Amino acid sequence: MYPTRGIQVPVALGKSSITDWILNPYPDKPRVVFGQDGSFKLTVFADIHYGENPWDWWGPEQDVNTSQLMRTMLAMERPDYVVINGDLITGENTFRENSTTLIDTIVQSLDDAKVPFSSTYGNHDNQVNITHVEEIVRETSISPFSYTRRSPPSVGGVGGPGNYWVPVYEKQTDISPVLVLWFFDSRGGVHTNGTAMPDWVDESVAGWIADETEAMNVAWGPPESRSALAFVHIPPHTIRAVQETLNSTINPGLNADELGQGSTQATSNPASAGNDQPFWDSLNTHVKNLRAVISGHDHGNEWCVREPTYDVIFCFSKHSGYGGYSEKGWGRGVRSLVFRSSLPSDEIDTYILLEDGTVRARVLLNGEYR
């Protein structure tokens, strides 16, 4: 256990406006804040894949190893905030009677470290015996450190309830945040009846983004004063094209998964390609100072690149779990992002950290990064 930096007990705040209180989605939770030194470190676990092959000895052993990896990385990085970026569970291997109890094991490491966290959910989290909403309900009911939320009832489409945002403040007494963390549900997998589920962020999310950002601007003032990060498990379909332009010097990191059918949103069925476009357009139009969009899903990729259509930086997370597919030499670990200050103009240091302490694919995300 180590001292907590990213979470503090809130003090009584004057109600500056009704809108401000409407835009505080966590009235009963401590505010997430930057550290006393002005920095903020966010660490991303992805594709941890608990519950794989529970009927074989090696399945439960994988979960033990993944829990040890999480404890090791938390102790090494000491983050202010953690994101689990999808595929928490290998849902096709779960049973109805115990599927959500895997969440208890997953969050234990985070609870022990007393670090606030959020989750996105992936295609393996929607299966016959498990759903995104069931995992969200379980996570939020057992962990006081979870900031995961459910979408409003009309947002996210069937199977996609995990669209929400988390404000991050410079100081606990500030009225307006300096950073907004956005989380989106790319669905995928199957319905509980076994039929395929759409693998893209539902079109309804586009209008919700526009409404939320408008309310933020009214309550908190112009968006130029704050930054944003976005997390979604399956990469947007537009990322498939930019892989062909990677430069291993500018865009370092493992590049072992060729993006194709099933590897980005709306590509499992070529006829549906582009169905995530309303979401992608709305995100990049309405969320200002979007510093990066971060996805998991493709275990063999670690790189960052600038997507030219909207001039936004995209990064892959790092495959963190002992479950899920892998190859020799890929390694397991996390992606961390370090804000050196709360200024939207300041650069972000990001890198991949492996469980053996190796650092690779380190880049600075700023206006010059390509």
Coordinates of C-alpha atoms in Angstrom, one line a residue:
M1 CA 0.0 0.0 0.0
Y2 CA 1.2 3.5 -0.7
P3 CA 0.0 7.1 -0.1
T4 CA -2.8 8.2 -2.4
R5 CA -2.2 11.2 -4.7
G6 CA -5.2 11.2 -7.0
I7 CA -8.0 11.2 -4.5
Q8 CA -8.8 13.5 -1.7
V9 CA -11.6 14.1 0.7
P10 CA -13.8 16.9 -0.6
V11 CA -14.5 20.1 1.3
A12 CA -17.7 21.9 1.4
L13 CA -18.1 23.9 -1.7
G14 CA -20.5 26.8 -2.4
K15 CA -23.1 26.0 -5.1
S16 CA -21.9 28.4 -7.8
S17 CA -24.8 27.4 -10.0
I18 CA -27.4 24.7 -10.5
T19 CA -25.6 23.7 -13.7
D20 CA -22.3 23.2 -11.9
W21 CA -24.0 20.7 -9.5
I22 CA -25.8 18.9 -12.3
L23 CA -22.4 18.5 -13.9
N24 CA -20.9 16.9 -10.8
P25 CA -21.7 13.2 -11.5
Y26 CA -20.0 12.1 -8.3
P27 CA -21.5 14.1 -5.4
D28 CA -20.8 11.4 -2.9
K29 CA -17.2 10.6 -4.0
P30 CA -13.9 12.4 -3.5
R31 CA -12.8 14.6 -6.3
V32 CA -10.0 13.3 -8.6
V33 CA -7.2 15.8 -8.5
F34 CA -3.7 16.5 -9.8
G35 CA -0.8 15.9 -7.4
Q36 CA 0.6 18.6 -5.1
D37 CA 3.6 18.9 -7.5
G38 CA 1.2 19.8 -10.3
S39 CA 1.5 16.6 -12.2
F40 CA -1.0 13.8 -13.0
K41 CA -0.2 10.2 -13.9
L42 CA -2.7 7.9 -15.5
T43 CA -1.9 4.2 -15.9
V44 CA -3.8 2.0 -18.4
F45 CA -4.3 -1.7 -18.1
A46 CA -6.0 -3.4 -21.0
D47 CA -7.2 -6.8 -22.1
I48 CA -6.6 -8.5 -18.8
H49 CA -8.9 -11.4 -19.7
Y50 CA -9.8 -13.0 -16.4
G51 CA -11.7 -16.2 -16.2
E52 CA -10.1 -17.9 -19.2
N53 CA -10.4 -21.7 -19.3
P54 CA -11.4 -22.1 -15.6
W55 CA -11.7 -25.9 -16.1
D56 CA -7.9 -26.3 -16.7
W57 CA -5.2 -25.7 -14.2
W58 CA -3.6 -23.0 -16.4
G59 CA -6.7 -20.8 -16.5
P60 CA -6.8 -19.9 -12.8
E61 CA -3.0 -19.7 -12.8
Q62 CA -3.2 -17.0 -15.5
D63 CA -5.5 -14.9 -13.2
V64 CA -3.1 -15.2 -10.3
N65 CA -0.3 -14.0 -12.6
T66 CA -2.4 -11.1 -13.9
S67 CA -3.2 -10.0 -10.3
Q68 CA 0.5 -10.1 -9.5
L69 CA 1.2 -8.0 -12.6
M70 CA -1.4 -5.5 -11.5
R71 CA 0.1 -5.2 -8.0
T72 CA 3.6 -4.9 -9.4
M73 CA 2.7 -2.2 -11.9
L74 CA 0.7 -0.2 -9.4
A75 CA 3.7 -0.3 -7.0
M76 CA 6.1 0.7 -9.7
E77 CA 4.0 3.5 -11.3
R78 CA 2.1 4.9 -8.2
P79 CA -0.6 6.4 -10.5
D80 CA -3.1 9.0 -9.6
Y81 CA -5.7 7.3 -11.7
V82 CA -6.1 3.9 -13.4
V83 CA -8.1 2.9 -16.5
I84 CA -8.9 -0.7 -17.4
N85 CA -9.5 -0.4 -21.1
G86 CA -11.7 -3.3 -22.0
D87 CA -11.9 -7.1 -22.1
L88 CA -11.8 -7.5 -18.3
I89 CA -13.2 -11.0 -18.7
T90 CA -12.9 -13.8 -21.3
G91 CA -16.7 -14.0 -21.2
E92 CA -17.1 -17.0 -23.5
N93 CA -15.5 -19.1 -20.8
T94 CA -17.6 -18.0 -17.9
F95 CA -20.7 -19.5 -16.3
R96 CA -23.9 -17.7 -15.5
E97 CA -23.6 -18.5 -11.8
N98 CA -20.2 -17.0 -11.2
S99 CA -19.3 -14.7 -14.1
T100 CA -19.5 -11.4 -12.3
T101 CA -17.6 -12.6 -9.2
L102 CA -14.4 -12.3 -11.4
I103 CA -14.9 -8.6 -11.0
D104 CA -14.2 -8.9 -7.3
T105 CA -10.7 -10.3 -8.0
I106 CA -10.0 -7.7 -10.7
V107 CA -10.7 -4.7 -8.5
Q108 CA -9.0 -6.1 -5.4
S109 CA -5.6 -4.9 -6.5
L110 CA -6.9 -1.4 -7.1
D111 CA -8.8 -1.3 -3.8
D112 CA -5.7 -2.4 -1.9
A113 CA -3.7 0.4 -3.5
K114 CA -6.6 2.9 -2.9
V115 CA -6.3 4.3 -6.4
P116 CA -9.4 5.6 -8.2
F117 CA -10.2 4.0 -11.5
S118 CA -12.6 3.6 -14.4
S119 CA -13.3 0.8 -16.8
T120 CA -14.4 0.5 -20.4
Y121 CA -15.7 -2.9 -21.5
G122 CA -14.8 -4.9 -24.6
N123 CA -16.1 -7.5 -27.0
H124 CA -15.2 -10.4 -24.7
D125 CA -17.3 -8.7 -21.9
N126 CA -20.5 -9.2 -23.9
Q127 CA -21.1 -12.9 -24.1
V128 CA -23.9 -15.5 -23.5
N129 CA -23.2 -15.5 -19.7
I130 CA -22.0 -11.9 -19.1
T131 CA -22.9 -8.4 -20.2
H132 CA -21.4 -5.0 -19.9
V133 CA -24.2 -3.8 -17.7
E134 CA -23.7 -6.7 -15.3
E135 CA -20.0 -6.0 -15.0
I136 CA -20.6 -2.3 -14.4
V137 CA -23.2 -3.0 -11.7
R138 CA -20.9 -5.5 -10.0
E139 CA -17.8 -3.2 -10.2
T140 CA -19.6 -0.1 -8.8
S141 CA -21.3 -2.0 -6.1
I142 CA -18.2 -3.5 -4.6
S143 CA -15.5 -0.9 -5.0
P144 CA -15.6 2.6 -3.5
F145 CA -12.7 3.5 -5.8
S146 CA -14.6 2.9 -9.0
Y147 CA -15.7 5.9 -11.0
T148 CA -17.3 3.8 -13.8
R149 CA -20.9 4.8 -14.6
R150 CA -23.8 3.8 -16.8
S151 CA -25.0 5.8 -19.8
P152 CA -28.4 7.5 -19.7
P153 CA -31.0 5.0 -20.8
S154 CA -31.2 6.3 -24.4
V155 CA -27.5 6.4 -24.9
G156 CA -25.2 3.6 -26.2
G157 CA -27.6 1.3 -28.0
V158 CA -28.2 -2.3 -27.0
G159 CA -25.2 -3.8 -25.2
G160 CA -23.3 -0.5 -24.9
P161 CA -24.1 1.1 -21.5
G162 CA -20.6 2.3 -20.7
N163 CA -20.5 5.9 -22.0
Y164 CA -19.6 8.5 -19.4
W165 CA -17.0 11.0 -18.3
V166 CA -14.9 11.8 -15.2
P167 CA -13.8 15.3 -14.3
V168 CA -10.2 15.8 -12.9
Y169 CA -9.5 19.0 -10.9
E170 CA -6.2 20.8 -10.3
K171 CA -7.2 21.3 -6.6
Q172 CA -10.0 19.9 -4.6
T173 CA -11.6 23.3 -4.1
D174 CA -11.8 24.2 -7.8
I175 CA -15.2 24.6 -9.3
S176 CA -14.1 23.7 -12.9
P177 CA -12.0 20.7 -13.9
V178 CA -8.8 21.0 -15.9
L179 CA -9.1 17.6 -17.5
V180 CA -12.1 15.5 -18.6
L181 CA -11.7 11.7 -19.1
W182 CA -14.2 10.4 -21.6
F183 CA -15.1 6.7 -21.8
F184 CA -17.0 5.0 -24.7
D185 CA -18.6 1.6 -25.2
S186 CA -17.7 0.0 -28.5
R187 CA -19.8 -3.1 -27.7
G188 CA -18.9 -6.2 -29.8
G189 CA -19.1 -9.8 -28.8
V190 CA -22.5 -11.4 -28.7
H191 CA -25.9 -10.9 -27.2
T192 CA -27.0 -13.3 -24.4
N193 CA -28.9 -15.3 -27.1
G194 CA -25.6 -15.9 -29.0
T195 CA -26.3 -13.6 -31.9
A196 CA -23.6 -11.1 -33.0
M197 CA -23.6 -7.6 -31.4
P198 CA -22.6 -4.5 -33.3
D199 CA -18.9 -3.7 -32.7
W200 CA -19.0 0.1 -32.8
V201 CA -20.0 3.0 -30.6
D202 CA -23.7 3.5 -31.2
E203 CA -24.8 6.5 -33.1
S204 CA -26.8 7.8 -30.1
V205 CA -23.6 8.6 -28.4
A206 CA -22.9 11.4 -30.9
G207 CA -25.8 13.5 -29.8
W208 CA -25.0 12.8 -26.2
I209 CA -21.4 14.1 -26.6
A210 CA -22.7 17.3 -28.2
D211 CA -25.2 17.9 -25.3
E212 CA -22.7 17.1 -22.6
T213 CA -20.0 19.4 -24.0
E214 CA -22.5 22.2 -24.4
A215 CA -23.5 21.9 -20.7
M216 CA -19.8 21.8 -19.7
N217 CA -19.2 25.0 -21.6
V218 CA -22.1 26.7 -19.9
A219 CA -21.1 25.5 -16.4
W220 CA -17.3 25.7 -16.7
G221 CA -16.6 28.3 -19.3
P222 CA -14.8 28.0 -22.7
P223 CA -13.1 24.6 -23.3
E224 CA -9.7 26.1 -24.0
S225 CA -9.0 26.0 -20.3
R226 CA -9.2 22.2 -20.0
S227 CA -7.9 19.1 -21.7
A228 CA -9.5 15.8 -22.6
L229 CA -8.5 12.2 -23.0
A230 CA -10.8 9.5 -24.6
F231 CA -10.8 5.8 -24.0
V232 CA -12.6 3.1 -26.1
H233 CA -11.8 -0.6 -26.3
I234 CA -12.0 -1.2 -30.0
P235 CA -10.1 1.3 -32.1
P236 CA -12.1 3.6 -34.5
H237 CA -12.2 2.3 -38.0
T238 CA -10.1 5.2 -39.3
I239 CA -7.1 3.9 -37.5
R240 CA -6.8 1.0 -39.9
A241 CA -5.5 3.3 -42.6
V242 CA -2.9 5.1 -40.6
Q243 CA -1.0 1.9 -39.7
E244 CA 0.3 1.9 -43.3
T245 CA 2.1 5.2 -42.7
L246 CA 3.9 4.4 -39.4
N247 CA 7.5 5.4 -39.0
S248 CA 9.2 3.2 -36.4
T249 CA 11.3 6.2 -35.3
I250 CA 8.5 8.6 -34.8
N251 CA 5.9 5.9 -33.9
P252 CA 8.0 3.4 -31.8
G253 CA 6.6 0.3 -30.2
L254 CA 5.4 -3.1 -31.0
N255 CA 3.5 -3.3 -34.3
A256 CA 2.7 -6.9 -34.6
D257 CA -1.1 -6.9 -35.2
E258 CA -2.1 -6.0 -38.7
L259 CA -5.4 -4.1 -38.5
G260 CA -8.0 -5.8 -40.6
Q261 CA -11.4 -7.5 -40.2
G262 CA -12.5 -7.5 -36.6
S263 CA -9.5 -5.3 -35.4
T264 CA -11.2 -1.9 -35.6
Q265 CA -14.8 -0.7 -35.1
A266 CA -17.4 -1.9 -37.6
T267 CA -15.0 -4.2 -39.5
S268 CA -16.2 -7.6 -38.5
N269 CA -18.8 -7.1 -41.2
P270 CA -17.4 -5.1 -44.1
A271 CA -20.9 -3.9 -45.0
S272 CA -21.1 -2.0 -41.7
A273 CA -17.7 -0.3 -42.0
G274 CA -18.1 3.4 -41.0
N275 CA -20.9 2.9 -38.6
D276 CA -18.7 4.5 -35.9
Q277 CA -18.4 7.6 -38.0
P278 CA -21.1 9.7 -36.2
F279 CA -19.3 9.0 -32.9
W280 CA -15.9 9.8 -34.3
D281 CA -17.1 13.0 -35.9
S282 CA -18.9 14.2 -32.8
L283 CA -16.0 13.3 -30.5
N284 CA -13.5 15.3 -32.6
T285 CA -15.9 18.2 -33.3
H286 CA -17.3 18.8 -29.8
V287 CA -14.5 17.7 -27.4
K288 CA -11.9 20.4 -27.6
N289 CA -8.2 20.0 -26.6
L290 CA -8.6 16.2 -27.1
R291 CA -5.0 15.2 -26.3
A292 CA -5.3 11.5 -27.3
V293 CA -7.7 8.7 -28.0
I294 CA -6.6 5.4 -26.5
S295 CA -7.7 1.8 -27.4
G296 CA -6.9 -1.8 -26.5
H297 CA -8.2 -4.8 -28.3
D298 CA -5.2 -5.5 -30.6
H299 CA -2.7 -7.1 -28.2
G300 CA 0.3 -6.9 -30.5
N301 CA 0.3 -3.1 -30.9
E302 CA 1.8 -0.4 -28.7
W303 CA 2.3 2.6 -31.0
C304 CA 0.9 6.2 -31.1
V305 CA 0.2 8.1 -34.3
R306 CA -1.6 11.2 -35.4
E307 CA -4.8 10.5 -37.3
P308 CA -4.8 13.1 -40.1
T309 CA -8.5 13.5 -40.7
Y310 CA -9.1 15.3 -37.4
D311 CA -5.4 15.9 -36.4
V312 CA -5.9 13.9 -33.2
I313 CA -3.3 11.5 -31.7
F314 CA -4.3 7.9 -31.3
C315 CA -2.5 5.4 -29.0
F316 CA -2.8 1.7 -28.3
S317 CA -2.8 0.5 -24.7
K318 CA -0.7 -2.4 -23.7
H319 CA -1.9 -6.0 -23.3
S320 CA -1.7 -6.5 -19.6
G321 CA -3.3 -9.9 -18.9
Y322 CA -1.9 -13.4 -19.0
G323 CA -5.2 -14.3 -20.6
G324 CA -5.9 -13.5 -24.2
Y325 CA -3.8 -14.1 -27.2
S326 CA -0.1 -13.3 -27.2
E327 CA 3.2 -14.2 -28.9
K328 CA 6.8 -14.6 -27.7
G329 CA 8.5 -11.3 -27.2
W330 CA 5.3 -9.2 -26.9
G331 CA 5.5 -8.9 -23.2
R332 CA 2.9 -7.6 -20.8
G333 CA 2.5 -4.3 -19.0
V334 CA 0.8 -1.0 -19.1
R335 CA 0.7 2.4 -20.9
S336 CA 1.2 5.4 -18.6
L337 CA 0.5 9.0 -19.4
V338 CA 2.1 11.7 -17.3
F339 CA 0.7 15.3 -17.4
R340 CA 3.6 17.5 -16.2
S341 CA 1.1 20.3 -15.5
S342 CA -2.6 21.1 -15.9
L343 CA -2.0 23.5 -18.8
P344 CA -3.7 22.2 -22.0
S345 CA -0.6 23.4 -23.9
D346 CA 1.8 21.3 -22.0
E347 CA 3.1 18.1 -23.4
I348 CA 2.2 14.6 -22.1
D349 CA 4.9 12.0 -21.5
T350 CA 3.7 8.5 -22.5
Y351 CA 5.4 5.1 -22.6
I352 CA 4.9 1.4 -22.3
L353 CA 6.2 -0.2 -19.1
L354 CA 6.6 -4.0 -19.0
E355 CA 6.3 -6.0 -15.8
D356 CA 10.1 -6.6 -15.7
G357 CA 10.7 -2.8 -15.6
T358 CA 11.6 -2.3 -19.2
V359 CA 10.4 1.0 -20.7
R360 CA 9.8 1.2 -24.4
A361 CA 7.8 3.3 -27.0
R362 CA 8.3 6.5 -25.1
V363 CA 7.1 9.6 -26.9
L364 CA 6.0 13.1 -26.0
L365 CA 2.5 14.0 -27.1
N366 CA 2.4 17.6 -28.2
G367 CA 1.6 19.8 -31.2
E368 CA 4.6 18.6 -33.0
Y369 CA 4.0 14.9 -32.6
R370 CA 3.2 13.0 -35.8

